[in-house]
mmCIF file of C-alpha atoms in Angstrom:
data_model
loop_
_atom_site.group_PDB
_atom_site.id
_atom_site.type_symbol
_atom_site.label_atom_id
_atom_site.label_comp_id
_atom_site.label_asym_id
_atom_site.label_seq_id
_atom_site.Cartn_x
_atom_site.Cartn_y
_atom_site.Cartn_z
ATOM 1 C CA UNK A 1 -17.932 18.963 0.904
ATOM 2 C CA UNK A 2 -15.450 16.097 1.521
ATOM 3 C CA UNK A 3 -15.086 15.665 5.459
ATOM 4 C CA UNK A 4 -11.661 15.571 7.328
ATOM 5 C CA UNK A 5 -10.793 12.451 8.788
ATOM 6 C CA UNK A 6 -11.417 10.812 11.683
ATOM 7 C CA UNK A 7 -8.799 11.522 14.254
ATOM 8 C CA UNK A 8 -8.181 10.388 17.481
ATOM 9 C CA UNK A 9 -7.302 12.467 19.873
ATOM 10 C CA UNK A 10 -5.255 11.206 23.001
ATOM 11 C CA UNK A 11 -4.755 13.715 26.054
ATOM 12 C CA UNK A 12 -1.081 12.486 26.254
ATOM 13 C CA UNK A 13 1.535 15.523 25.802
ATOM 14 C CA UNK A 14 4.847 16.106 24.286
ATOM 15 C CA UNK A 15 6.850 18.141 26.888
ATOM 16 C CA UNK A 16 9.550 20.843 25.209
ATOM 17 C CA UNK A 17 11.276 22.535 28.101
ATOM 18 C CA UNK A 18 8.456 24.201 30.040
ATOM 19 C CA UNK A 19 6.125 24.223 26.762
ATOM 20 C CA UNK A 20 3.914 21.463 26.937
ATOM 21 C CA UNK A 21 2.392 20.480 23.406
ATOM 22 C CA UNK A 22 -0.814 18.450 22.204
ATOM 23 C CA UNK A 23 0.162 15.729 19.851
ATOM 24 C CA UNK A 24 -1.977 13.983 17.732
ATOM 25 C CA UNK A 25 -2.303 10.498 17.268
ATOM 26 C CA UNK A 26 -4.214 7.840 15.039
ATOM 27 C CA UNK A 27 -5.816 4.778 14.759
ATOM 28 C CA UNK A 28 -5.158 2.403 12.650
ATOM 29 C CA UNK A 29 -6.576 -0.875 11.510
ATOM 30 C CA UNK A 30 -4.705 -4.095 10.028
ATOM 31 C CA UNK A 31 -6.868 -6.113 7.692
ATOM 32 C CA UNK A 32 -5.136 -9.007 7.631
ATOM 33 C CA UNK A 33 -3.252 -9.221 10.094
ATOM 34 C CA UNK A 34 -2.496 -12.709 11.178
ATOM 35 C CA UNK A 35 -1.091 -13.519 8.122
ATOM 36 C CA UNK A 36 3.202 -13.709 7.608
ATOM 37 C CA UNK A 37 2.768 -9.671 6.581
ATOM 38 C CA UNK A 38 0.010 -8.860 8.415
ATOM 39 C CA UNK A 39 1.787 -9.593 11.878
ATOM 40 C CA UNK A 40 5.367 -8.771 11.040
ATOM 41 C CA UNK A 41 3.602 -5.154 9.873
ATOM 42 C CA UNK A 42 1.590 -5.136 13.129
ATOM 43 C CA UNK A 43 4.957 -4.843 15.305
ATOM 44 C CA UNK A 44 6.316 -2.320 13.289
ATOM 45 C CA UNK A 45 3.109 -0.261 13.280
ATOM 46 C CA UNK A 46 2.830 -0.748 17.325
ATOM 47 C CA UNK A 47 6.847 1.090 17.539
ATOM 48 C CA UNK A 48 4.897 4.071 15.700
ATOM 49 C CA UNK A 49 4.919 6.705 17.791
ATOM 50 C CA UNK A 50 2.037 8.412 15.729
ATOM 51 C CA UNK A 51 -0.230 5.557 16.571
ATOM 52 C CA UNK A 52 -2.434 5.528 19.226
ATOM 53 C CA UNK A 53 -4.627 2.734 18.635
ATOM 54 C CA UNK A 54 -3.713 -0.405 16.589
ATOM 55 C CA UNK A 55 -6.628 -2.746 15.595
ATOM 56 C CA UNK A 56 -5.763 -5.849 14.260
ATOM 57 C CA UNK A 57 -8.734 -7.988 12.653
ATOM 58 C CA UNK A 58 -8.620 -10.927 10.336
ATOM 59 C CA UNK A 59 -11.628 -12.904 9.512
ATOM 60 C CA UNK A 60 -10.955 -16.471 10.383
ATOM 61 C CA UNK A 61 -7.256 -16.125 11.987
ATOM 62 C CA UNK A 62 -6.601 -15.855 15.815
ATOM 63 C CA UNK A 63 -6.219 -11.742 15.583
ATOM 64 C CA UNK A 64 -6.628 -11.622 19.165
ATOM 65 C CA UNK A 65 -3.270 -13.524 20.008
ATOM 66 C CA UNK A 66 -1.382 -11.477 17.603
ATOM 67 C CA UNK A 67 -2.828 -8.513 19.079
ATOM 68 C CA UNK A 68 -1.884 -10.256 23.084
ATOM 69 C CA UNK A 69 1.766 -10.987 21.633
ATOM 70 C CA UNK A 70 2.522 -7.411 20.084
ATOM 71 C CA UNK A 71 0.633 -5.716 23.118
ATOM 72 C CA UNK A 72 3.797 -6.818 25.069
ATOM 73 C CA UNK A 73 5.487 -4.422 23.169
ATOM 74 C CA UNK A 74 6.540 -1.193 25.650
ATOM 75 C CA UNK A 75 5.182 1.445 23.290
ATOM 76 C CA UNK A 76 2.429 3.766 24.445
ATOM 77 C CA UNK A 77 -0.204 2.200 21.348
ATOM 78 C CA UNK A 78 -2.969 0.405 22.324
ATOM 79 C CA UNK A 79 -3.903 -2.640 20.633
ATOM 80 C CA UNK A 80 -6.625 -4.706 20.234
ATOM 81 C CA UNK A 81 -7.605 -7.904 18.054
ATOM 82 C CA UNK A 82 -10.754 -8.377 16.357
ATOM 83 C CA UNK A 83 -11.718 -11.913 14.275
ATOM 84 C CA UNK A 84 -15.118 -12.453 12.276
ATOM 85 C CA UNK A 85 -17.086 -10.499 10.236
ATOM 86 C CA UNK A 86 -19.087 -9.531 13.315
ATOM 87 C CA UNK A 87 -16.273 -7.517 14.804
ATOM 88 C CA UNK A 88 -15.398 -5.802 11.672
ATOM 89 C CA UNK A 89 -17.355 -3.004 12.079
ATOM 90 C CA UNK A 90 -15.480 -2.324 15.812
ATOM 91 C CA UNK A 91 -12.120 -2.791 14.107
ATOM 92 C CA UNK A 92 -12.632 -0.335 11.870
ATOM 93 C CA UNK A 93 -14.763 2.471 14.056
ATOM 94 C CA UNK A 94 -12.980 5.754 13.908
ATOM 95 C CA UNK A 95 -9.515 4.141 12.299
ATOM 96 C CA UNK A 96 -8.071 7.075 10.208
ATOM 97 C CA UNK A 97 -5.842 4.145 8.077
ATOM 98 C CA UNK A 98 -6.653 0.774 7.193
ATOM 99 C CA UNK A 99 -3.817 -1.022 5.436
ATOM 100 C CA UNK A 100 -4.899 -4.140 3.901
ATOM 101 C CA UNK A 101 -2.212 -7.182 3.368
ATOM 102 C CA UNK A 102 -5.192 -10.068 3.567
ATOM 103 C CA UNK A 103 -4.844 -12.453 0.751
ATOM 104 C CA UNK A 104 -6.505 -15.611 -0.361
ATOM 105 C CA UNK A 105 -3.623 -18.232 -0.270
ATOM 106 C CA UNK A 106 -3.709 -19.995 -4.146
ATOM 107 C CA UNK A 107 -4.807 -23.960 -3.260
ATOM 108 C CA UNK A 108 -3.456 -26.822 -5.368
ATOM 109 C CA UNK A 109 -5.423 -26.456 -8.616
ATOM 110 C CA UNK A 110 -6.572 -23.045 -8.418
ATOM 111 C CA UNK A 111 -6.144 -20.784 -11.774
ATOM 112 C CA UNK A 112 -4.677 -17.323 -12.177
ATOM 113 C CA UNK A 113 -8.419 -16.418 -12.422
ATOM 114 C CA UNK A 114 -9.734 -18.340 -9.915
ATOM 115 C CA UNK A 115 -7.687 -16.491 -7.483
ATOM 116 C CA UNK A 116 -8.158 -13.172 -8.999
ATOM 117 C CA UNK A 117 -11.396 -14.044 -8.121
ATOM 118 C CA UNK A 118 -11.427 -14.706 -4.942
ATOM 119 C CA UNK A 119 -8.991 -11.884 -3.805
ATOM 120 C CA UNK A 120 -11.451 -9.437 -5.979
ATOM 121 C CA UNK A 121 -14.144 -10.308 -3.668
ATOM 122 C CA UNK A 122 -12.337 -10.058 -0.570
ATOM 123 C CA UNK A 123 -11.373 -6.640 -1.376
ATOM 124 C CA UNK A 124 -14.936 -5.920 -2.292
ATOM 125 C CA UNK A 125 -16.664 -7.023 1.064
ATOM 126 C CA UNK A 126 -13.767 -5.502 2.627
ATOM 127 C CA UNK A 127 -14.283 -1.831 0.608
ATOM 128 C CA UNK A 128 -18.158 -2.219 1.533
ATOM 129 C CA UNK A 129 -17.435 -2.329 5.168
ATOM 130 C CA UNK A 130 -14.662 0.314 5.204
ATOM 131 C CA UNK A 131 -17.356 3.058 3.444
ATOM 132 C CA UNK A 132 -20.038 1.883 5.998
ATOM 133 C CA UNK A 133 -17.957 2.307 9.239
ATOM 134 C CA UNK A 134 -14.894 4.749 8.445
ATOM 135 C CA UNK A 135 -15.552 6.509 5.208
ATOM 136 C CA UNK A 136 -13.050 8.543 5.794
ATOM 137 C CA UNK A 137 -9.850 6.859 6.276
ATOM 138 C CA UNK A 138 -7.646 6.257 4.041
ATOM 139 C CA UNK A 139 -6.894 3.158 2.495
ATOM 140 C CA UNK A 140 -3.710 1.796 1.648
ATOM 141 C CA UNK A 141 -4.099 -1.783 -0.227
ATOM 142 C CA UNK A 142 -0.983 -4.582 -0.294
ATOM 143 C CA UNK A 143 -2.880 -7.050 -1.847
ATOM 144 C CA UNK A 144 -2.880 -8.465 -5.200
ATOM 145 C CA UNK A 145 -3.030 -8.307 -7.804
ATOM 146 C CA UNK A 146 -3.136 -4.962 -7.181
ATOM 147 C CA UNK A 147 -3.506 -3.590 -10.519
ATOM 148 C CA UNK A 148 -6.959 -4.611 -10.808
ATOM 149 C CA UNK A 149 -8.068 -4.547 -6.692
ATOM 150 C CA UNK A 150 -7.626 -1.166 -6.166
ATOM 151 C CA UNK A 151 -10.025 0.053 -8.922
ATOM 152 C CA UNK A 152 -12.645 -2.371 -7.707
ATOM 153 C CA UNK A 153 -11.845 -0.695 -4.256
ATOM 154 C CA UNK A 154 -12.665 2.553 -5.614
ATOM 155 C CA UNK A 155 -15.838 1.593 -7.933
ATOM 156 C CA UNK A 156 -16.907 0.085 -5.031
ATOM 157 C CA UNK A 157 -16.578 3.193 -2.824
ATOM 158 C CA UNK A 158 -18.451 4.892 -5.946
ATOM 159 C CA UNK A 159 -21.410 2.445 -5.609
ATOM 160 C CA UNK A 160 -21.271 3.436 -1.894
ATOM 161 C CA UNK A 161 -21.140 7.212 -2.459
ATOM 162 C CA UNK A 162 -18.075 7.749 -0.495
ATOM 163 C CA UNK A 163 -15.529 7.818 -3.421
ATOM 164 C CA UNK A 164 -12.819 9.967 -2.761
ATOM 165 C CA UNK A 165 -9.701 9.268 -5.256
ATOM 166 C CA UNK A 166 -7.579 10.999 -2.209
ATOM 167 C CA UNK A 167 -7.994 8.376 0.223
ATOM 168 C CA UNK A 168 -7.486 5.138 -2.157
ATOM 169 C CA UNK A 169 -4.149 3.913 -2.569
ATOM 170 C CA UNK A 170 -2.060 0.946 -3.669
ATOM 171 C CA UNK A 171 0.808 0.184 -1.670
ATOM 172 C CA UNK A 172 4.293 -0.145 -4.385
ATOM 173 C CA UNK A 173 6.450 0.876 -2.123
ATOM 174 C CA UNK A 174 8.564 -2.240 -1.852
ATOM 175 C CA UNK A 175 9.433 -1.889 -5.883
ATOM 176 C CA UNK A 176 11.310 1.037 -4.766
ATOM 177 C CA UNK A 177 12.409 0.107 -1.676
ATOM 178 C CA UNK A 178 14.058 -3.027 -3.964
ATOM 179 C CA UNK A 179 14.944 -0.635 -6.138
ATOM 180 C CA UNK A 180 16.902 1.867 -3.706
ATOM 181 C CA UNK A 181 18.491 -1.327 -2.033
ATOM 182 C CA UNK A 182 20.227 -2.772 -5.197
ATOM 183 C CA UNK A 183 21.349 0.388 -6.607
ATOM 184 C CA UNK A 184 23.246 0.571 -2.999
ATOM 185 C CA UNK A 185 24.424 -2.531 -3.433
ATOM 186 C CA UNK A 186 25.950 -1.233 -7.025
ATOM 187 C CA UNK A 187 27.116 1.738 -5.680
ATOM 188 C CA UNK A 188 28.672 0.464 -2.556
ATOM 189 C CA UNK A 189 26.612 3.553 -0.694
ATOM 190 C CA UNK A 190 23.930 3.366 1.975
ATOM 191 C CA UNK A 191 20.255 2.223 0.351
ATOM 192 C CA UNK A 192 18.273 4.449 2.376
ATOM 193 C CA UNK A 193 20.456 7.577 1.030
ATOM 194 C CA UNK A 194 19.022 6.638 -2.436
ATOM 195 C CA UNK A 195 15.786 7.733 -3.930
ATOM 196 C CA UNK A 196 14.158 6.772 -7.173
ATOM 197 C CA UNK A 197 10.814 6.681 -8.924
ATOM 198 C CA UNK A 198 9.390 3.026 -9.894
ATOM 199 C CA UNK A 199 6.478 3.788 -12.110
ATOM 200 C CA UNK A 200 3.516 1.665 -13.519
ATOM 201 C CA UNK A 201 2.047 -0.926 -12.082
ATOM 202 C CA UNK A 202 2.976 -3.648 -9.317
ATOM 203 C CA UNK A 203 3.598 -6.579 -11.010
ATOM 204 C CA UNK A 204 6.112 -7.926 -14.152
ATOM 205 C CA UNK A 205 6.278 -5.869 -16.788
ATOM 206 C CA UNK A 206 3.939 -3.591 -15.595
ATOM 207 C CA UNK A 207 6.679 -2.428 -13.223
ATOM 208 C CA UNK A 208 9.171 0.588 -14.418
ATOM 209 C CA UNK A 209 11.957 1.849 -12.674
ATOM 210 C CA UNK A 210 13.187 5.216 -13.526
ATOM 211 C CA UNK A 211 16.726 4.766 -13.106
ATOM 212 C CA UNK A 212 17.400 8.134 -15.117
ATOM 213 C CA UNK A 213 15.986 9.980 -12.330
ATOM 214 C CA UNK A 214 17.960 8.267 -9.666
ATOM 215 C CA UNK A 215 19.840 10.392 -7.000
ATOM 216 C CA UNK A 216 22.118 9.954 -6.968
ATOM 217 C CA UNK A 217 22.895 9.378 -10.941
ATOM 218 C CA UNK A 218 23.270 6.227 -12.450
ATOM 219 C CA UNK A 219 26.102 7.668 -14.440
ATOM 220 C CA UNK A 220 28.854 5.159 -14.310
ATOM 221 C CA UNK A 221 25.884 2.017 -15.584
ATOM 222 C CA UNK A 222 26.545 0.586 -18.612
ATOM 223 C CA UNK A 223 23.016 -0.074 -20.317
ATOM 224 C CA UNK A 224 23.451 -4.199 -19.888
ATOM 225 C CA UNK A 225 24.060 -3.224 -16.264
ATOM 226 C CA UNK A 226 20.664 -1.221 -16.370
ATOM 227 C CA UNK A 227 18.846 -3.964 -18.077
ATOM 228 C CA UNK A 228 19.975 -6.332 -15.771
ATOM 229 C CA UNK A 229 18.988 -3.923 -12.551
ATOM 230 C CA UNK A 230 15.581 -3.047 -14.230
ATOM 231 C CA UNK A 231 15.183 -7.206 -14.827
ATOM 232 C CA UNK A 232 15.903 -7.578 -11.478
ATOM 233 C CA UNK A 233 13.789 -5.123 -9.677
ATOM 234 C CA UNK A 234 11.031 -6.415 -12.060
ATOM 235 C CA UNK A 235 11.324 -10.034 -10.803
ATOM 236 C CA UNK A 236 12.201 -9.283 -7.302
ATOM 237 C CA UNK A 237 9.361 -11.267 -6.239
ATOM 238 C CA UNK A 238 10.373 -13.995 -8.174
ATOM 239 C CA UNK A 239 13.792 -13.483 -6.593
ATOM 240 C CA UNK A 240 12.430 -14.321 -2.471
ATOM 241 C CA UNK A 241 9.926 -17.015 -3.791
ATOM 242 C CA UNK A 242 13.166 -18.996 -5.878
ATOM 243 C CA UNK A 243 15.043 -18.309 -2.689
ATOM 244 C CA UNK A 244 12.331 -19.241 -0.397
ATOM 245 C CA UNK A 245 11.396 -22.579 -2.265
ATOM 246 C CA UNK A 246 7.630 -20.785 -2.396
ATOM 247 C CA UNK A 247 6.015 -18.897 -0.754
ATOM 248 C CA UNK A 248 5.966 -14.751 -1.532
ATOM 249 C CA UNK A 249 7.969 -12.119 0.391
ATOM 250 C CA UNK A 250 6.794 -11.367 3.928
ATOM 251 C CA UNK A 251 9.227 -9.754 5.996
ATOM 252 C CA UNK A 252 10.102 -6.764 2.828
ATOM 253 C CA UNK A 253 6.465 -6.101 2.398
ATOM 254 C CA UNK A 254 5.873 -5.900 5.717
ATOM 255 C CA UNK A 255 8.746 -3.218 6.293
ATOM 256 C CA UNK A 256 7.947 -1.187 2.738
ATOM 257 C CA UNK A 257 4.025 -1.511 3.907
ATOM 258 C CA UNK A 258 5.325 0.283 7.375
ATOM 259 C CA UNK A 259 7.324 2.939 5.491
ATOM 260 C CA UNK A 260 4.504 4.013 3.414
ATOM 261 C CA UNK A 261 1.515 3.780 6.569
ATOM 262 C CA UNK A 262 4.554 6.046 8.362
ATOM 263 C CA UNK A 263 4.068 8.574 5.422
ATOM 264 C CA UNK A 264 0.779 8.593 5.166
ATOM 265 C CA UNK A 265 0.709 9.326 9.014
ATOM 266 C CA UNK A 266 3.637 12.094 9.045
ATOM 267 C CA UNK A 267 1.412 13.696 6.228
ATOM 268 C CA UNK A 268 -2.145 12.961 7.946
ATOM 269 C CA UNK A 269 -0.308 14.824 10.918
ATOM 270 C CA UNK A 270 1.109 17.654 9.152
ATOM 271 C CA UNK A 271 4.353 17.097 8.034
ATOM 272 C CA UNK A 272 4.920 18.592 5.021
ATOM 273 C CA UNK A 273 6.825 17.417 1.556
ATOM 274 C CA UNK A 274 6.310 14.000 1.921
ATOM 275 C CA UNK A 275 6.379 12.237 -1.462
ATOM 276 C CA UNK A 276 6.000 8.515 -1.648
ATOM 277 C CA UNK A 277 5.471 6.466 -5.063
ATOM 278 C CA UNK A 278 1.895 4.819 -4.850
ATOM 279 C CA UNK A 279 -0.971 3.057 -7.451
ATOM 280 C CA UNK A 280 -3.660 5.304 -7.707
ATOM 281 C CA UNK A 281 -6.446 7.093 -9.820
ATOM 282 C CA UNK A 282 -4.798 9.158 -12.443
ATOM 283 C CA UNK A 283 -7.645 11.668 -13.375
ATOM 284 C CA UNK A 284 -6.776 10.340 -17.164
ATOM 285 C CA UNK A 285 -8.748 8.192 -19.349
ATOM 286 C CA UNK A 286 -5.858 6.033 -20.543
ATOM 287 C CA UNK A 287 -4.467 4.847 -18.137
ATOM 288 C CA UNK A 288 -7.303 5.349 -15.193
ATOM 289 C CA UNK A 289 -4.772 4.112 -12.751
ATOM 290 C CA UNK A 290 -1.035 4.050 -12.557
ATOM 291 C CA UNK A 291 1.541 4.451 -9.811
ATOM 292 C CA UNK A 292 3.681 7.522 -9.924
ATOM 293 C CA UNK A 293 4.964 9.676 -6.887
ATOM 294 C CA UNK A 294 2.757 11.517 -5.209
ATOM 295 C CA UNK A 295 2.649 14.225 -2.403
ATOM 296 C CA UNK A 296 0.902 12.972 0.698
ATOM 297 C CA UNK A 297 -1.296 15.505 2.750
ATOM 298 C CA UNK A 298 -3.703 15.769 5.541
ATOM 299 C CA UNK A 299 -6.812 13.894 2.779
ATOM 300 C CA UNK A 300 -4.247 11.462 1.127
ATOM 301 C CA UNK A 301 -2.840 12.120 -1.990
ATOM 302 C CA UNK A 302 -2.447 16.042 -2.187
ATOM 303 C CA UNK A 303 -1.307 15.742 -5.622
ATOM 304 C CA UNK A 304 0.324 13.484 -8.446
ATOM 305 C CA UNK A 305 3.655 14.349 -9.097
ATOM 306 C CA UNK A 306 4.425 12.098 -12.132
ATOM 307 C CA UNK A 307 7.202 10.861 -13.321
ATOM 308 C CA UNK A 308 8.938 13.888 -15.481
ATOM 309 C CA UNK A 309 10.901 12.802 -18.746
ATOM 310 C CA UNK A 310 11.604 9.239 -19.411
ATOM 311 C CA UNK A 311 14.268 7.646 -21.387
ATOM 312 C CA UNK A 312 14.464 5.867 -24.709
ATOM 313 C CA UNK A 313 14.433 2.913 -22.843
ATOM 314 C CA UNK A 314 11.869 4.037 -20.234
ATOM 315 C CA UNK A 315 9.675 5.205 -22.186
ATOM 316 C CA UNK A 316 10.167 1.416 -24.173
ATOM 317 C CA UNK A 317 9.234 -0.378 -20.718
ATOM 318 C CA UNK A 318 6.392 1.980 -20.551
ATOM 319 C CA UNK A 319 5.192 0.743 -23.991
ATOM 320 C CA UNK A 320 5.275 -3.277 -23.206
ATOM 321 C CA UNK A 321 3.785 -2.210 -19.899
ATOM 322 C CA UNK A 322 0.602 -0.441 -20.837
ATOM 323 C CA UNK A 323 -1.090 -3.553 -22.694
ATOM 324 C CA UNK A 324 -0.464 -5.912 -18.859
ATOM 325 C CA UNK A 325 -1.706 -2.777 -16.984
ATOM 326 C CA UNK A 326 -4.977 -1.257 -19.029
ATOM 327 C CA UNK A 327 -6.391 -4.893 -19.100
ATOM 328 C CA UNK A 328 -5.910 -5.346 -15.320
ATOM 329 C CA UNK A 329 -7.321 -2.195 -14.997
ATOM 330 C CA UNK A 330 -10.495 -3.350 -17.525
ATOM 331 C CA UNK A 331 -10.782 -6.695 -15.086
ATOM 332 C CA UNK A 332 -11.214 -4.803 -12.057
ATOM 333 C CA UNK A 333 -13.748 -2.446 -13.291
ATOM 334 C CA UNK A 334 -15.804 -4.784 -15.131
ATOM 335 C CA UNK A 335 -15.784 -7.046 -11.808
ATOM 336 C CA UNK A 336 -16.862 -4.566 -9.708
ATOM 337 C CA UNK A 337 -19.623 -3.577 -12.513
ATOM 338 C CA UNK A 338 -21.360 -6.665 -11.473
ATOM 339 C CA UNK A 339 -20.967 -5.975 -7.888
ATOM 340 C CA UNK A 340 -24.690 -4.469 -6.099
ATOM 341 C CA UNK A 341 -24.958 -2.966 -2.628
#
């Protein structure tokens, strides 16, 4: 029997006229979070009025001065920092969320692997602590690559005996959030009135918009027009580090990382019908993991909507994505292999 999460419970109340009601709150913890993301997410997170606690750790970073700075904020969260491997354990006691946007920054001369590498074990000691001291929160992972982290995450939670495919989720929210913004810009309408699915993975190729399924319709495109928006939303990393001069995207992330913790808490808290795309375990053998909307509930990931009918040339990105995506999958599973509690 899977146990509900941890909740915290604050004795603050919501007063409707003369009804006064109980309103649940949460903690949640930022792994991370004195990096560029980590902080910018940290503010939003403290203007959350579902959060009661905010716990901000990062292992070698000044956590608790981020934490001072955003406690100035006049919203009723509390927050505290946390820095060292010591005080993990006390940042994540009782957190029903951890949302992870620590990275290993690539040094002159590292390799693609090399920092594959060292991200993969970051995640790992990371996932080890999380199933020793909150088991049951959910986990919502910004790092990359995040094809292959999040199934080390979860064959690490295996290992562990706390593996719950509910609770383990990567965070590809800002590929529609990108996605919804340029289609606005197209269609001369509000972005945030637009929704549409971006399936597959989280990086290059791997990436697949389902501008088909866009609402509204797509109608008037001309397919260069849809190449060119699928090429864009593809590369829209790409796009901020060009613009940037290096660098990856910070302030996006940490706003698409703050719209998908928000869902996860609306859900955790009730709320019912919320749908938000994410990269998690598919139940399937091929692939194991894939990102595709899914309904959010009061354990995670209620169920995996999918993607419904794809395109000619969907269902053509779909087939020059699987190769990129199965053998990230295969690297994080064979790393994690190798891993021993």
């Amino acid at each position: 029997m899977i146990s509900r999460l941890n909740l915290l419970t604050t004795n603050m109340c919501v007063f409707n006229g003369s009804t006064v009601v109980p309103q649940r709150n949460y903690k949640v913890t930022v792994v991370g979070a004195s990096g560029s993301v980590g902080q910018n997410l940290s503010m939003l997170l403290k203007m959350n009025k579902l959060v009661s606690h905010l716990a901000l750790y990062d292992v070698k970073h000044k956590a608790h001065d981020v934490a001072l700075d955003i406690s100035h904020i006049n919203t009723s969260a509390t927050v505290n920092g946390y820095k060292g491997r010591e005080q993990l354990p006390d940042a994540l006691d009782r957190a029903s969320v951890v949302v992870i946007p620590a990275s290993i920054p690539r040094k002159p001369g590292m390799t693609q692997y090399e920092l594959f590498r060292e991200n993969a074990n970051l995640i790992r000691d990371l996932t080890k602590s999380i199933a020793r001291h909150c088991p049951d929160a959910i986990i919502a992972i910004l790092t990359g690559p995040l094809n292959s982290l999040v199934p080390i995450t979860s064959e690490v939670l295996k290992k562990e005996g706390v593996y719950d495919p509910r609770r383990v989720m990567g965070v590809t929210t800002l590929d529609v959030v990108r996605a919804c913004t340029f289609i606005g810009e197209m269609n001369c309408i509000d972005p945030s009135m637009v929704s549409v699915p971006v399936i597959g993975g989280n990086s290059g190729l791997s990436v697949v918009p389902v501008l088909s399924q866009s609402n509204p319709p797509l109608d008037w495109c001309s397919m260069p027009d849809i190449q060119n928006l699928t090429f864009r939303i593809q590369e829209g990393d790409n796009e901020v580090v060009k613009a940037k001069g290096g660098g990856k995207p910070t302030l996006s992330m940490a706003f698409a990382a703050s719209k998908f913790t928000t869902s996860v808490l609306r859900a955790l808290d009730g709320e019912e019908n919320i749908v938000e795309c994410a990269y998690v375990q598919t139940g399937l053998d091929k692939p194991s993991y894939f990102a595709y909307p899914v309904l959010l509930g009061e354990c995670g990931v209620e169920r995996v909507i999918g993607a419904g009918p794809l395109n000619m040339f969907e269902a053509q990105l779909l087939r020059k994505a699987m190769p990129e995506l199965l053998s990230n999958i295969r690297s994080g599973v064979i790393f994690a292999t190798n891993y021993h509690s």
